[in-house]
Amino acid sequence: MRIRRLKLSGFKSFVEPAELRIESGLTGVVGPNGCGKSNLLEAIRWVMGESSAKSLRGGGMEDVIFAGTATRPARSFAEVVLLADDADREELEVVRRIERGAGSAYRINGRDVRAKDVALIFADAATGAHSPALVSQGRIAAVIAAKPAERRAMLEEAAGISGLHVRRKDAEQKLRATEANLARLDDIMAALDAQIAALRRQARAADRYRSLSDRIKLAEARLIFARWRDAAAAADTARKQAETCETAANMAQNALKTAQSAQIKTAESLAEARDILADRRDDASAHGHRMATLTSQLESAEQRLKDLDRQRFRLEEDRGDADRMTSNAAESLANLERELTASKDSLASEESRRPTLANRLESDENSARTAELALAAATAQQAGVEAEWRINDAEVNAAIQRLKRIESDQFRLDQQITSFAEQDTHNAQVAAAITLRDQATAVLVQSRQAAELAQITKQSTQESRDSAASALSAAKAEITGIEREFQALQRDRDARAKQASAKHGLPSALDHIRAKSGYERALAAVLGRDAKSPLGAPESAQDGRFWTGNTATSPSPVADNLAQYVTACPPQLAARLALVHVTETDDSRTLNPGEWLVTRTGHLR
């Protein structure tokens, strides 16, 4: 057998109908992992009659049907068609189809067959769903580790005799079925013998019943004759008695006629009295019925009056609710108009301020850069001053140390002078020591003055640095505020653009219609919840409510239509507003189909 084509539809990953042609020579199927190469081999095994879902990498046989993805729905069936040539070069078409909840069905060349017939056909061709020629994943290792019995099955299939085993198994099953039928036939024969014996007993009983029935019929005939004879004699006796009774009956008849004539007269009198009594009863009943009818009518009228009062109260409440809703809608419409006007003015003013803010932002950025440069310069100058201050501080400390040494030397010299004065010797050395002390004192005074000057310079430099840092912080805060204001303006502009492009990219009716003063409530009552519906038809078929501007159903607009009191009316609303009467109060006029009536206070009919 040579497989020529394989058609798949809805089988695992092949959701769309696909066809694999196996030409002469070597045919290879290559692709990345998960593209469906193994599904082709499993489709061949499935159409050959594979009945194990586990060998097809599934939990149930319906798992071979395409289960669907996030973008594609699941299929309800799977079908695989195998076209091959048998040993006689005749075309063989095997089809297997499975539906959810209905199981599998096989067809060979258009005829419905059993799975067993399909397995026999492929077994005769030395192949099948479990053929070693169908090598799937892990099959090579299984062949290498196969047991002798499994290797024998492979060799028998290669020799083309595996179909004989299948047919032998089929013949053995048929033989066992025949033996079972024969055993059952013996049981049936034994049961039939028992039934025959019972029927024979019933036949004997029937013969006895027939003879007894004949004897019973003869006895019944004799009994009927005896009864007829007795009845004839009784009839003669009864006839004589009847004649006697007839004579007595004639006499009683005459008496009855006399009594009947008297009864008729009495009955006529009684009938007249009954008629009079019936008339009186009818009159009383009529009066009673009339009274009951009037009472029920009175009760109905009272109940109807109560119902009308309740309806009037409910209508007044509904009217009040409608007035409140209309007034609220009018107020909301007016508020929305004011907010829209204020938003537009604010947007215009903010847009006009935008160049100024941009220039201000640029100037602030320049100021910030200048402040940063000044801060850097001040920081460098401060570093130099601090370095100079540290040097001067070191010099002051050195001068203080020298002063201490000089003071100690002076104290020592004073002691020496005192001792020398006492001894009146070494006057020249004393004068030199005094001179050195004066010089050291002068140097100490100069050092202290330089330290004080350096401290003053340091303080002024710190003040300059602090002022520069304050200016920089103020500039950064101002820049942050400007950026936040710019972002808020940009968000507001985006929100307005998004709101303008809402409703499928179409403007809303409320944004493009304006009513004259005093007619806001009437316009709000007519538009109702459709005031925010978009103007124009959508580009594609979409669900929703749209003002498309179709022609009016009435041939001509009404005289007092609402469109006359609308200053800005889109063309999509002109046909609707042209059929709305506007009055001060509802005058109960008759409206044509498609026409509305609204009062200036918002009452709509």
PDB file of N, CA and C in Angstrom, residues 502-594:
ATOM      1  N   ALA A 502     -14.502  62.202  21.710  1.00  0.00           N
ATOM      2  CA  ALA A 502     -15.227  61.058  22.277  1.00  0.00           C
ATOM      3  C   ALA A 502     -16.441  60.756  21.427  1.00  0.00           C
ATOM      4  N   LYS A 503     -17.168  59.703  21.856  1.00  0.00           N
ATOM      5  CA  LYS A 503     -18.361  59.268  21.126  1.00  0.00           C
ATOM      6  C   LYS A 503     -18.022  58.975  19.682  1.00  0.00           C
ATOM      7  N   HIS A 504     -17.085  58.057  19.478  1.00  0.00           N
ATOM      8  CA  HIS A 504     -16.724  57.567  18.144  1.00  0.00           C
ATOM      9  C   HIS A 504     -16.116  58.680  17.289  1.00  0.00           C
ATOM     10  N   GLY A 505     -15.496  59.682  17.937  1.00  0.00           N
ATOM     11  CA  GLY A 505     -14.870  60.740  17.169  1.00  0.00           C
ATOM     12  C   GLY A 505     -15.836  61.794  16.692  1.00  0.00           C
ATOM     13  N   LEU A 506     -17.076  61.833  17.161  1.00  0.00           N
ATOM     14  CA  LEU A 506     -18.093  62.788  16.728  1.00  0.00           C
ATOM     15  C   LEU A 506     -18.389  63.755  17.870  1.00  0.00           C
ATOM     16  N   PRO A 507     -18.692  65.038  17.558  1.00  0.00           N
ATOM     17  CA  PRO A 507     -19.025  65.999  18.622  1.00  0.00           C
ATOM     18  C   PRO A 507     -20.392  65.690  19.202  1.00  0.00           C
ATOM     19  N   SER A 508     -20.605  66.095  20.474  1.00  0.00           N
ATOM     20  CA  SER A 508     -21.883  65.864  21.124  1.00  0.00           C
ATOM     21  C   SER A 508     -22.847  66.993  20.789  1.00  0.00           C
ATOM     22  N   ALA A 509     -24.144  66.700  20.872  1.00  0.00           N
ATOM     23  CA  ALA A 509     -25.162  67.691  20.520  1.00  0.00           C
ATOM     24  C   ALA A 509     -25.175  68.845  21.507  1.00  0.00           C
ATOM     25  N   LEU A 510     -24.887  68.586  22.799  1.00  0.00           N
ATOM     26  CA  LEU A 510     -24.952  69.611  23.830  1.00  0.00           C
ATOM     27  C   LEU A 510     -23.908  70.700  23.618  1.00  0.00           C
ATOM     28  N   ASP A 511     -22.773  70.354  22.985  1.00  0.00           N
ATOM     29  CA  ASP A 511     -21.693  71.321  22.777  1.00  0.00           C
ATOM     30  C   ASP A 511     -21.940  72.234  21.582  1.00  0.00           C
ATOM     31  N   HIS A 512     -22.932  71.945  20.740  1.00  0.00           N
ATOM     32  CA  HIS A 512     -23.113  72.707  19.500  1.00  0.00           C
ATOM     33  C   HIS A 512     -24.526  73.258  19.358  1.00  0.00           C
ATOM     34  N   ILE A 513     -25.253  73.393  20.452  1.00  0.00           N
ATOM     35  CA  ILE A 513     -26.614  73.930  20.373  1.00  0.00           C
ATOM     36  C   ILE A 513     -26.793  74.959  21.474  1.00  0.00           C
ATOM     37  N   ARG A 514     -27.486  76.087  21.152  1.00  0.00           N
ATOM     38  CA  ARG A 514     -27.750  77.155  22.104  1.00  0.00           C
ATOM     39  C   ARG A 514     -29.203  77.590  21.944  1.00  0.00           C
ATOM     40  N   ALA A 515     -29.909  77.790  23.063  1.00  0.00           N
ATOM     41  CA  ALA A 515     -31.300  78.240  23.046  1.00  0.00           C
ATOM     42  C   ALA A 515     -31.375  79.688  23.512  1.00  0.00           C
ATOM     43  N   LYS A 516     -32.428  80.376  23.043  1.00  0.00           N
ATOM     44  CA  LYS A 516     -32.646  81.738  23.489  1.00  0.00           C
ATOM     45  C   LYS A 516     -33.026  81.751  24.971  1.00  0.00           C
ATOM     46  N   SER A 517     -32.908  82.929  25.567  1.00  0.00           N
ATOM     47  CA  SER A 517     -33.200  83.051  26.994  1.00  0.00           C
ATOM     48  C   SER A 517     -34.666  82.724  27.256  1.00  0.00           C
ATOM     49  N   GLY A 518     -34.918  81.853  28.236  1.00  0.00           N
ATOM     50  CA  GLY A 518     -36.265  81.450  28.583  1.00  0.00           C
ATOM     51  C   GLY A 518     -36.710  80.143  27.965  1.00  0.00           C
ATOM     52  N   TYR A 519     -35.942  79.614  26.999  1.00  0.00           N
ATOM     53  CA  TYR A 519     -36.302  78.366  26.322  1.00  0.00           C
ATOM     54  C   TYR A 519     -35.313  77.244  26.640  1.00  0.00           C
ATOM     55  N   GLU A 520     -34.498  77.440  27.667  1.00  0.00           N
ATOM     56  CA  GLU A 520     -33.529  76.392  28.004  1.00  0.00           C
ATOM     57  C   GLU A 520     -34.223  75.130  28.509  1.00  0.00           C
ATOM     58  N   ARG A 521     -35.245  75.295  29.375  1.00  0.00           N
ATOM     59  CA  ARG A 521     -35.937  74.123  29.921  1.00  0.00           C
ATOM     60  C   ARG A 521     -36.685  73.362  28.836  1.00  0.00           C
ATOM     61  N   ALA A 522     -37.287  74.082  27.917  1.00  0.00           N
ATOM     62  CA  ALA A 522     -37.987  73.419  26.811  1.00  0.00           C
ATOM     63  C   ALA A 522     -37.011  72.599  25.963  1.00  0.00           C
ATOM     64  N   LEU A 523     -35.839  73.169  25.666  1.00  0.00           N
ATOM     65  CA  LEU A 523     -34.845  72.436  24.880  1.00  0.00           C
ATOM     66  C   LEU A 523     -34.301  71.237  25.648  1.00  0.00           C
ATOM     67  N   ALA A 524     -34.080  71.412  26.974  1.00  0.00           N
ATOM     68  CA  ALA A 524     -33.582  70.293  27.781  1.00  0.00           C
ATOM     69  C   ALA A 524     -34.610  69.178  27.855  1.00  0.00           C
ATOM     70  N   ALA A 525     -35.908  69.512  27.946  1.00  0.00           N
ATOM     71  CA  ALA A 525     -36.948  68.474  27.997  1.00  0.00           C
ATOM     72  C   ALA A 525     -37.046  67.724  26.671  1.00  0.00           C
ATOM     73  N   VAL A 526     -36.861  68.421  25.550  1.00  0.00           N
ATOM     74  CA  VAL A 526     -36.954  67.757  24.237  1.00  0.00           C
ATOM     75  C   VAL A 526     -35.758  66.848  24.003  1.00  0.00           C
ATOM     76  N   LEU A 527     -34.550  67.320  24.316  1.00  0.00           N
ATOM     77  CA  LEU A 527     -33.353  66.499  24.067  1.00  0.00           C
ATOM     78  C   LEU A 527     -33.255  65.361  25.077  1.00  0.00           C
ATOM     79  N   GLY A 528     -33.547  65.636  26.356  1.00  0.00           N
ATOM     80  CA  GLY A 528     -33.513  64.574  27.354  1.00  0.00           C
ATOM     81  C   GLY A 528     -32.129  63.955  27.478  1.00  0.00           C
ATOM     82  N   ARG A 529     -32.102  62.625  27.574  1.00  0.00           N
ATOM     83  CA  ARG A 529     -30.822  61.922  27.732  1.00  0.00           C
ATOM     84  C   ARG A 529     -30.011  61.898  26.447  1.00  0.00           C
ATOM     85  N   ASP A 530     -30.658  62.288  25.295  1.00  0.00           N
ATOM     86  CA  ASP A 530     -29.935  62.300  24.021  1.00  0.00           C
ATOM     87  C   ASP A 530     -29.175  63.593  23.811  1.00  0.00           C
ATOM     88  N   ALA A 531     -29.115  64.470  24.842  1.00  0.00           N
ATOM     89  CA  ALA A 531     -28.399  65.734  24.668  1.00  0.00           C
ATOM     90  C   ALA A 531     -26.903  65.510  24.464  1.00  0.00           C
ATOM     91  N   LYS A 532     -26.362  64.417  25.034  1.00  0.00           N
ATOM     92  CA  LYS A 532     -24.938  64.124  24.890  1.00  0.00           C
ATOM     93  C   LYS A 532     -24.660  63.123  23.781  1.00  0.00           C
ATOM     94  N   SER A 533     -25.669  62.759  22.990  1.00  0.00           N
ATOM     95  CA  SER A 533     -25.443  61.832  21.872  1.00  0.00           C
ATOM     96  C   SER A 533     -24.647  62.541  20.783  1.00  0.00           C
ATOM     97  N   PRO A 534     -23.793  61.817  20.060  1.00  0.00           N
ATOM     98  CA  PRO A 534     -22.956  62.452  19.037  1.00  0.00           C
ATOM     99  C   PRO A 534     -23.758  62.864  17.819  1.00  0.00           C
ATOM    100  N   LEU A 535     -23.230  63.880  17.129  1.00  0.00           N
ATOM    101  CA  LEU A 535     -23.841  64.380  15.902  1.00  0.00           C
ATOM    102  C   LEU A 535     -23.205  63.680  14.703  1.00  0.00           C
ATOM    103  N   GLY A 536     -24.048  63.157  13.798  1.00  0.00           N
ATOM    104  CA  GLY A 536     -23.547  62.492  12.598  1.00  0.00           C
ATOM    105  C   GLY A 536     -23.580  60.990  12.746  1.00  0.00           C
ATOM    106  N   ALA A 537     -23.483  60.328  11.599  1.00  0.00           N
ATOM    107  CA  ALA A 537     -23.513  58.864  11.573  1.00  0.00           C
ATOM    108  C   ALA A 537     -22.100  58.330  11.746  1.00  0.00           C
ATOM    109  N   PRO A 538     -21.924  57.209  12.462  1.00  0.00           N
ATOM    110  CA  PRO A 538     -20.575  56.628  12.622  1.00  0.00           C
ATOM    111  C   PRO A 538     -20.061  56.067  11.303  1.00  0.00           C
ATOM    112  N   GLU A 539     -18.729  55.902  11.255  1.00  0.00           N
ATOM    113  CA  GLU A 539     -18.129  55.384  10.018  1.00  0.00           C
ATOM    114  C   GLU A 539     -18.522  53.943   9.758  1.00  0.00           C
ATOM    115  N   SER A 540     -18.647  53.150  10.801  1.00  0.00           N
ATOM    116  CA  SER A 540     -19.014  51.745  10.650  1.00  0.00           C
ATOM    117  C   SER A 540     -20.260  51.482  11.469  1.00  0.00           C
ATOM    118  N   ALA A 541     -20.857  50.306  11.254  1.00  0.00           N
ATOM    119  CA  ALA A 541     -22.084  49.938  11.984  1.00  0.00           C
ATOM    120  C   ALA A 541     -21.747  49.708  13.456  1.00  0.00           C
ATOM    121  N   GLN A 542     -22.233  50.604  14.310  1.00  0.00           N
ATOM    122  CA  GLN A 542     -21.943  50.510  15.738  1.00  0.00           C
ATOM    123  C   GLN A 542     -23.236  50.713  16.508  1.00  0.00           C
ATOM    124  N   ASP A 543     -23.290  50.126  17.698  1.00  0.00           N
ATOM    125  CA  ASP A 543     -24.448  50.297  18.559  1.00  0.00           C
ATOM    126  C   ASP A 543     -24.379  51.653  19.243  1.00  0.00           C
ATOM    127  N   GLY A 544     -25.539  52.271  19.462  1.00  0.00           N
ATOM    128  CA  GLY A 544     -25.566  53.551  20.149  1.00  0.00           C
ATOM    129  C   GLY A 544     -26.655  54.439  19.584  1.00  0.00           C
ATOM    130  N   ARG A 545     -26.739  55.640  20.140  1.00  0.00           N
ATOM    131  CA  ARG A 545     -27.737  56.620  19.728  1.00  0.00           C
ATOM    132  C   ARG A 545     -26.996  57.771  19.077  1.00  0.00           C
ATOM    133  N   PHE A 546     -27.365  58.146  17.860  1.00  0.00           N
ATOM    134  CA  PHE A 546     -26.698  59.177  17.075  1.00  0.00           C
ATOM    135  C   PHE A 546     -27.755  60.096  16.472  1.00  0.00           C
ATOM    136  N   TRP A 547     -27.378  61.390  16.382  1.00  0.00           N
ATOM    137  CA  TRP A 547     -28.195  62.359  15.642  1.00  0.00           C
ATOM    138  C   TRP A 547     -27.671  62.370  14.205  1.00  0.00           C
ATOM    139  N   THR A 548     -28.355  61.635  13.320  1.00  0.00           N
ATOM    140  CA  THR A 548     -27.871  61.491  11.940  1.00  0.00           C
ATOM    141  C   THR A 548     -28.431  62.532  10.994  1.00  0.00           C
ATOM    142  N   GLY A 549     -29.535  63.231  11.412  1.00  0.00           N
ATOM    143  CA  GLY A 549     -30.080  64.261  10.538  1.00  0.00           C
ATOM    144  C   GLY A 549     -30.941  63.723   9.435  1.00  0.00           C
ATOM    145  N   ASN A 550     -31.677  62.613   9.654  1.00  0.00           N
ATOM    146  CA  ASN A 550     -32.576  62.101   8.626  1.00  0.00           C
ATOM    147  C   ASN A 550     -33.753  63.050   8.416  1.00  0.00           C
ATOM    148  N   THR A 551     -34.448  62.869   7.285  1.00  0.00           N
ATOM    149  CA  THR A 551     -35.586  63.722   6.962  1.00  0.00           C
ATOM    150  C   THR A 551     -36.740  63.445   7.919  1.00  0.00           C
ATOM    151  N   ALA A 552     -37.584  64.467   8.160  1.00  0.00           N
ATOM    152  CA  ALA A 552     -38.694  64.339   9.102  1.00  0.00           C
ATOM    153  C   ALA A 552     -39.801  63.491   8.509  1.00  0.00           C
ATOM    154  N   THR A 553     -40.573  62.837   9.407  1.00  0.00           N
ATOM    155  CA  THR A 553     -41.699  62.014   8.944  1.00  0.00           C
ATOM    156  C   THR A 553     -42.876  62.883   8.509  1.00  0.00           C
ATOM    157  N   SER A 554     -43.012  64.084   9.082  1.00  0.00           N
ATOM    158  CA  SER A 554     -44.101  64.980   8.710  1.00  0.00           C
ATOM    159  C   SER A 554     -43.743  65.687   7.411  1.00  0.00           C
ATOM    160  N   PRO A 555     -44.703  66.002   6.573  1.00  0.00           N
ATOM    161  CA  PRO A 555     -44.365  66.650   5.287  1.00  0.00           C
ATOM    162  C   PRO A 555     -43.791  68.044   5.443  1.00  0.00           C
ATOM    163  N   SER A 556     -44.169  68.772   6.497  1.00  0.00           N
ATOM    164  CA  SER A 556     -43.689  70.142   6.663  1.00  0.00           C
ATOM    165  C   SER A 556     -43.560  70.433   8.140  1.00  0.00           C
ATOM    166  N   PRO A 557     -42.652  71.343   8.550  1.00  0.00           N
ATOM    167  CA  PRO A 557     -42.494  71.678   9.962  1.00  0.00           C
ATOM    168  C   PRO A 557     -43.707  72.443  10.475  1.00  0.00           C
ATOM    169  N   VAL A 558     -43.875  72.444  11.824  1.00  0.00           N
ATOM    170  CA  VAL A 558     -44.999  73.147  12.437  1.00  0.00           C
ATOM    171  C   VAL A 558     -44.689  74.633  12.493  1.00  0.00           C
ATOM    172  N   ALA A 559     -45.752  75.408  12.683  1.00  0.00           N
ATOM    173  CA  ALA A 559     -45.573  76.869  12.640  1.00  0.00           C
ATOM    174  C   ALA A 559     -44.795  77.367  13.850  1.00  0.00           C
ATOM    175  N   ASP A 560     -45.156  76.924  15.035  1.00  0.00           N
ATOM    176  CA  ASP A 560     -44.517  77.388  16.270  1.00  0.00           C
ATOM    177  C   ASP A 560     -43.467  76.388  16.724  1.00  0.00           C
ATOM    178  N   ASN A 561     -42.543  75.998  15.847  1.00  0.00           N
ATOM    179  CA  ASN A 561     -41.576  74.962  16.171  1.00  0.00           C
ATOM    180  C   ASN A 561     -40.466  75.519  17.044  1.00  0.00           C
ATOM    181  N   LEU A 562     -39.788  74.611  17.738  1.00  0.00           N
ATOM    182  CA  LEU A 562     -38.722  74.983  18.674  1.00  0.00           C
ATOM    183  C   LEU A 562     -37.474  75.476  17.963  1.00  0.00           C
ATOM    184  N   ALA A 563     -37.294  75.088  16.697  1.00  0.00           N
ATOM    185  CA  ALA A 563     -36.091  75.506  15.965  1.00  0.00           C
ATOM    186  C   ALA A 563     -35.995  77.026  15.846  1.00  0.00           C
ATOM    187  N   GLN A 564     -37.165  77.761  15.910  1.00  0.00           N
ATOM    188  CA  GLN A 564     -37.130  79.221  15.801  1.00  0.00           C
ATOM    189  C   GLN A 564     -36.497  79.870  17.019  1.00  0.00           C
ATOM    190  N   TYR A 565     -36.475  79.141  18.164  1.00  0.00           N
ATOM    191  CA  TYR A 565     -35.971  79.723  19.403  1.00  0.00           C
ATOM    192  C   TYR A 565     -34.592  79.164  19.773  1.00  0.00           C
ATOM    193  N   VAL A 566     -33.924  78.576  18.814  1.00  0.00           N
ATOM    194  CA  VAL A 566     -32.573  78.053  19.019  1.00  0.00           C
ATOM    195  C   VAL A 566     -31.626  78.891  18.172  1.00  0.00           C
ATOM    196  N   THR A 567     -30.660  79.516  18.824  1.00  0.00           N
ATOM    197  CA  THR A 567     -29.745  80.402  18.094  1.00  0.00           C
ATOM    198  C   THR A 567     -28.696  79.611  17.301  1.00  0.00           C
ATOM    199  N   ALA A 568     -28.173  78.550  17.891  1.00  0.00           N
ATOM    200  CA  ALA A 568     -27.175  77.715  17.208  1.00  0.00           C
ATOM    201  C   ALA A 568     -27.728  76.299  17.136  1.00  0.00           C
ATOM    202  N   CYS A 569     -28.183  75.908  15.959  1.00  0.00           N
ATOM    203  CA  CYS A 569     -28.821  74.594  15.793  1.00  0.00           C
ATOM    204  C   CYS A 569     -28.047  73.794  14.752  1.00  0.00           C
ATOM    205  N   PRO A 570     -27.454  72.659  15.123  1.00  0.00           N
ATOM    206  CA  PRO A 570     -26.778  71.822  14.129  1.00  0.00           C
ATOM    207  C   PRO A 570     -27.795  71.292  13.119  1.00  0.00           C
ATOM    208  N   PRO A 571     -27.378  71.042  11.892  1.00  0.00           N
ATOM    209  CA  PRO A 571     -28.328  70.518  10.883  1.00  0.00           C
ATOM    210  C   PRO A 571     -28.869  69.144  11.244  1.00  0.00           C
ATOM    211  N   GLN A 572     -28.129  68.361  12.078  1.00  0.00           N
ATOM    212  CA  GLN A 572     -28.632  67.040  12.438  1.00  0.00           C
ATOM    213  C   GLN A 572     -29.854  67.127  13.364  1.00  0.00           C
ATOM    214  N   LEU A 573     -30.039  68.262  14.066  1.00  0.00           N
ATOM    215  CA  LEU A 573     -31.159  68.417  14.989  1.00  0.00           C
ATOM    216  C   LEU A 573     -32.296  69.231  14.406  1.00  0.00           C
ATOM    217  N   ALA A 574     -32.116  69.808  13.217  1.00  0.00           N
ATOM    218  CA  ALA A 574     -33.135  70.696  12.651  1.00  0.00           C
ATOM    219  C   ALA A 574     -34.429  69.947  12.383  1.00  0.00           C
ATOM    220  N   ALA A 575     -34.347  68.720  11.846  1.00  0.00           N
ATOM    221  CA  ALA A 575     -35.560  67.967  11.530  1.00  0.00           C
ATOM    222  C   ALA A 575     -36.348  67.623  12.787  1.00  0.00           C
ATOM    223  N   ARG A 576     -35.656  67.313  13.890  1.00  0.00           N
ATOM    224  CA  ARG A 576     -36.342  66.968  15.132  1.00  0.00           C
ATOM    225  C   ARG A 576     -37.006  68.196  15.758  1.00  0.00           C
ATOM    226  N   LEU A 577     -36.281  69.316  15.826  1.00  0.00           N
ATOM    227  CA  LEU A 577     -36.806  70.520  16.461  1.00  0.00           C
ATOM    228  C   LEU A 577     -37.904  71.165  15.644  1.00  0.00           C
ATOM    229  N   ALA A 578     -37.911  70.927  14.313  1.00  0.00           N
ATOM    230  CA  ALA A 578     -38.941  71.527  13.461  1.00  0.00           C
ATOM    231  C   ALA A 578     -40.312  70.913  13.697  1.00  0.00           C
ATOM    232  N   LEU A 579     -40.395  69.745  14.378  1.00  0.00           N
ATOM    233  CA  LEU A 579     -41.668  69.065  14.629  1.00  0.00           C
ATOM    234  C   LEU A 579     -42.113  69.206  16.080  1.00  0.00           C
ATOM    235  N   VAL A 580     -41.545  70.156  16.834  1.00  0.00           N
ATOM    236  CA  VAL A 580     -41.872  70.338  18.247  1.00  0.00           C
ATOM    237  C   VAL A 580     -42.612  71.662  18.405  1.00  0.00           C
ATOM    238  N   HIS A 581     -43.865  71.613  18.871  1.00  0.00           N
ATOM    239  CA  HIS A 581     -44.639  72.821  19.177  1.00  0.00           C
ATOM    240  C   HIS A 581     -44.145  73.406  20.494  1.00  0.00           C
ATOM    241  N   VAL A 582     -44.043  74.751  20.556  1.00  0.00           N
ATOM    242  CA  VAL A 582     -43.639  75.453  21.767  1.00  0.00           C
ATOM    243  C   VAL A 582     -44.786  76.376  22.172  1.00  0.00           C
ATOM    244  N   THR A 583     -45.303  76.166  23.395  1.00  0.00           N
ATOM    245  CA  THR A 583     -46.386  76.989  23.913  1.00  0.00           C
ATOM    246  C   THR A 583     -46.083  77.374  25.346  1.00  0.00           C
ATOM    247  N   GLU A 584     -46.874  78.351  25.835  1.00  0.00           N
ATOM    248  CA  GLU A 584     -46.727  78.744  27.229  1.00  0.00           C
ATOM    249  C   GLU A 584     -47.289  77.670  28.155  1.00  0.00           C
ATOM    250  N   THR A 585     -48.489  77.138  27.785  1.00  0.00           N
ATOM    251  CA  THR A 585     -49.125  76.053  28.538  1.00  0.00           C
ATOM    252  C   THR A 585     -49.656  75.035  27.545  1.00  0.00           C
ATOM    253  N   ASP A 586     -49.913  73.826  28.010  1.00  0.00           N
ATOM    254  CA  ASP A 586     -50.442  72.762  27.159  1.00  0.00           C
ATOM    255  C   ASP A 586     -51.917  73.042  26.861  1.00  0.00           C
ATOM    256  N   ASP A 587     -52.232  73.336  25.578  1.00  0.00           N
ATOM    257  CA  ASP A 587     -53.604  73.653  25.188  1.00  0.00           C
ATOM    258  C   ASP A 587     -54.369  72.438  24.677  1.00  0.00           C
ATOM    259  N   SER A 588     -53.805  71.210  24.883  1.00  0.00           N
ATOM    260  CA  SER A 588     -54.487  69.956  24.515  1.00  0.00           C
ATOM    261  C   SER A 588     -54.781  69.876  23.021  1.00  0.00           C
ATOM    262  N   ARG A 589     -53.942  70.457  22.222  1.00  0.00           N
ATOM    263  CA  ARG A 589     -54.133  70.379  20.771  1.00  0.00           C
ATOM    264  C   ARG A 589     -53.823  68.972  20.281  1.00  0.00           C
ATOM    265  N   THR A 590     -54.339  68.629  19.134  1.00  0.00           N
ATOM    266  CA  THR A 590     -54.105  67.319  18.541  1.00  0.00           C
ATOM    267  C   THR A 590     -52.758  67.329  17.807  1.00  0.00           C
ATOM    268  N   LEU A 591     -51.950  66.327  18.081  1.00  0.00           N
ATOM    269  CA  LEU A 591     -50.619  66.227  17.479  1.00  0.00           C
ATOM    270  C   LEU A 591     -50.622  65.141  16.411  1.00  0.00           C
ATOM    271  N   ASN A 592     -49.981  65.441  15.295  1.00  0.00           N
ATOM    272  CA  ASN A 592     -49.816  64.450  14.215  1.00  0.00           C
ATOM    273  C   ASN A 592     -48.716  63.468  14.581  1.00  0.00           C
ATOM    274  N   PRO A 593     -48.676  62.341  13.910  1.00  0.00           N
ATOM    275  CA  PRO A 593     -47.587  61.376  14.183  1.00  0.00           C
ATOM    276  C   PRO A 593     -46.216  62.011  13.991  1.00  0.00           C
ATOM    277  N   GLY A 594     -45.352  61.874  14.998  1.00  0.00           N
ATOM    278  CA  GLY A 594     -44.012  62.436  14.941  1.00  0.00           C
ATOM    279  C   GLY A 594     -43.891  63.803  15.557  1.00  0.00           C
TER     280      GLY A 594
END
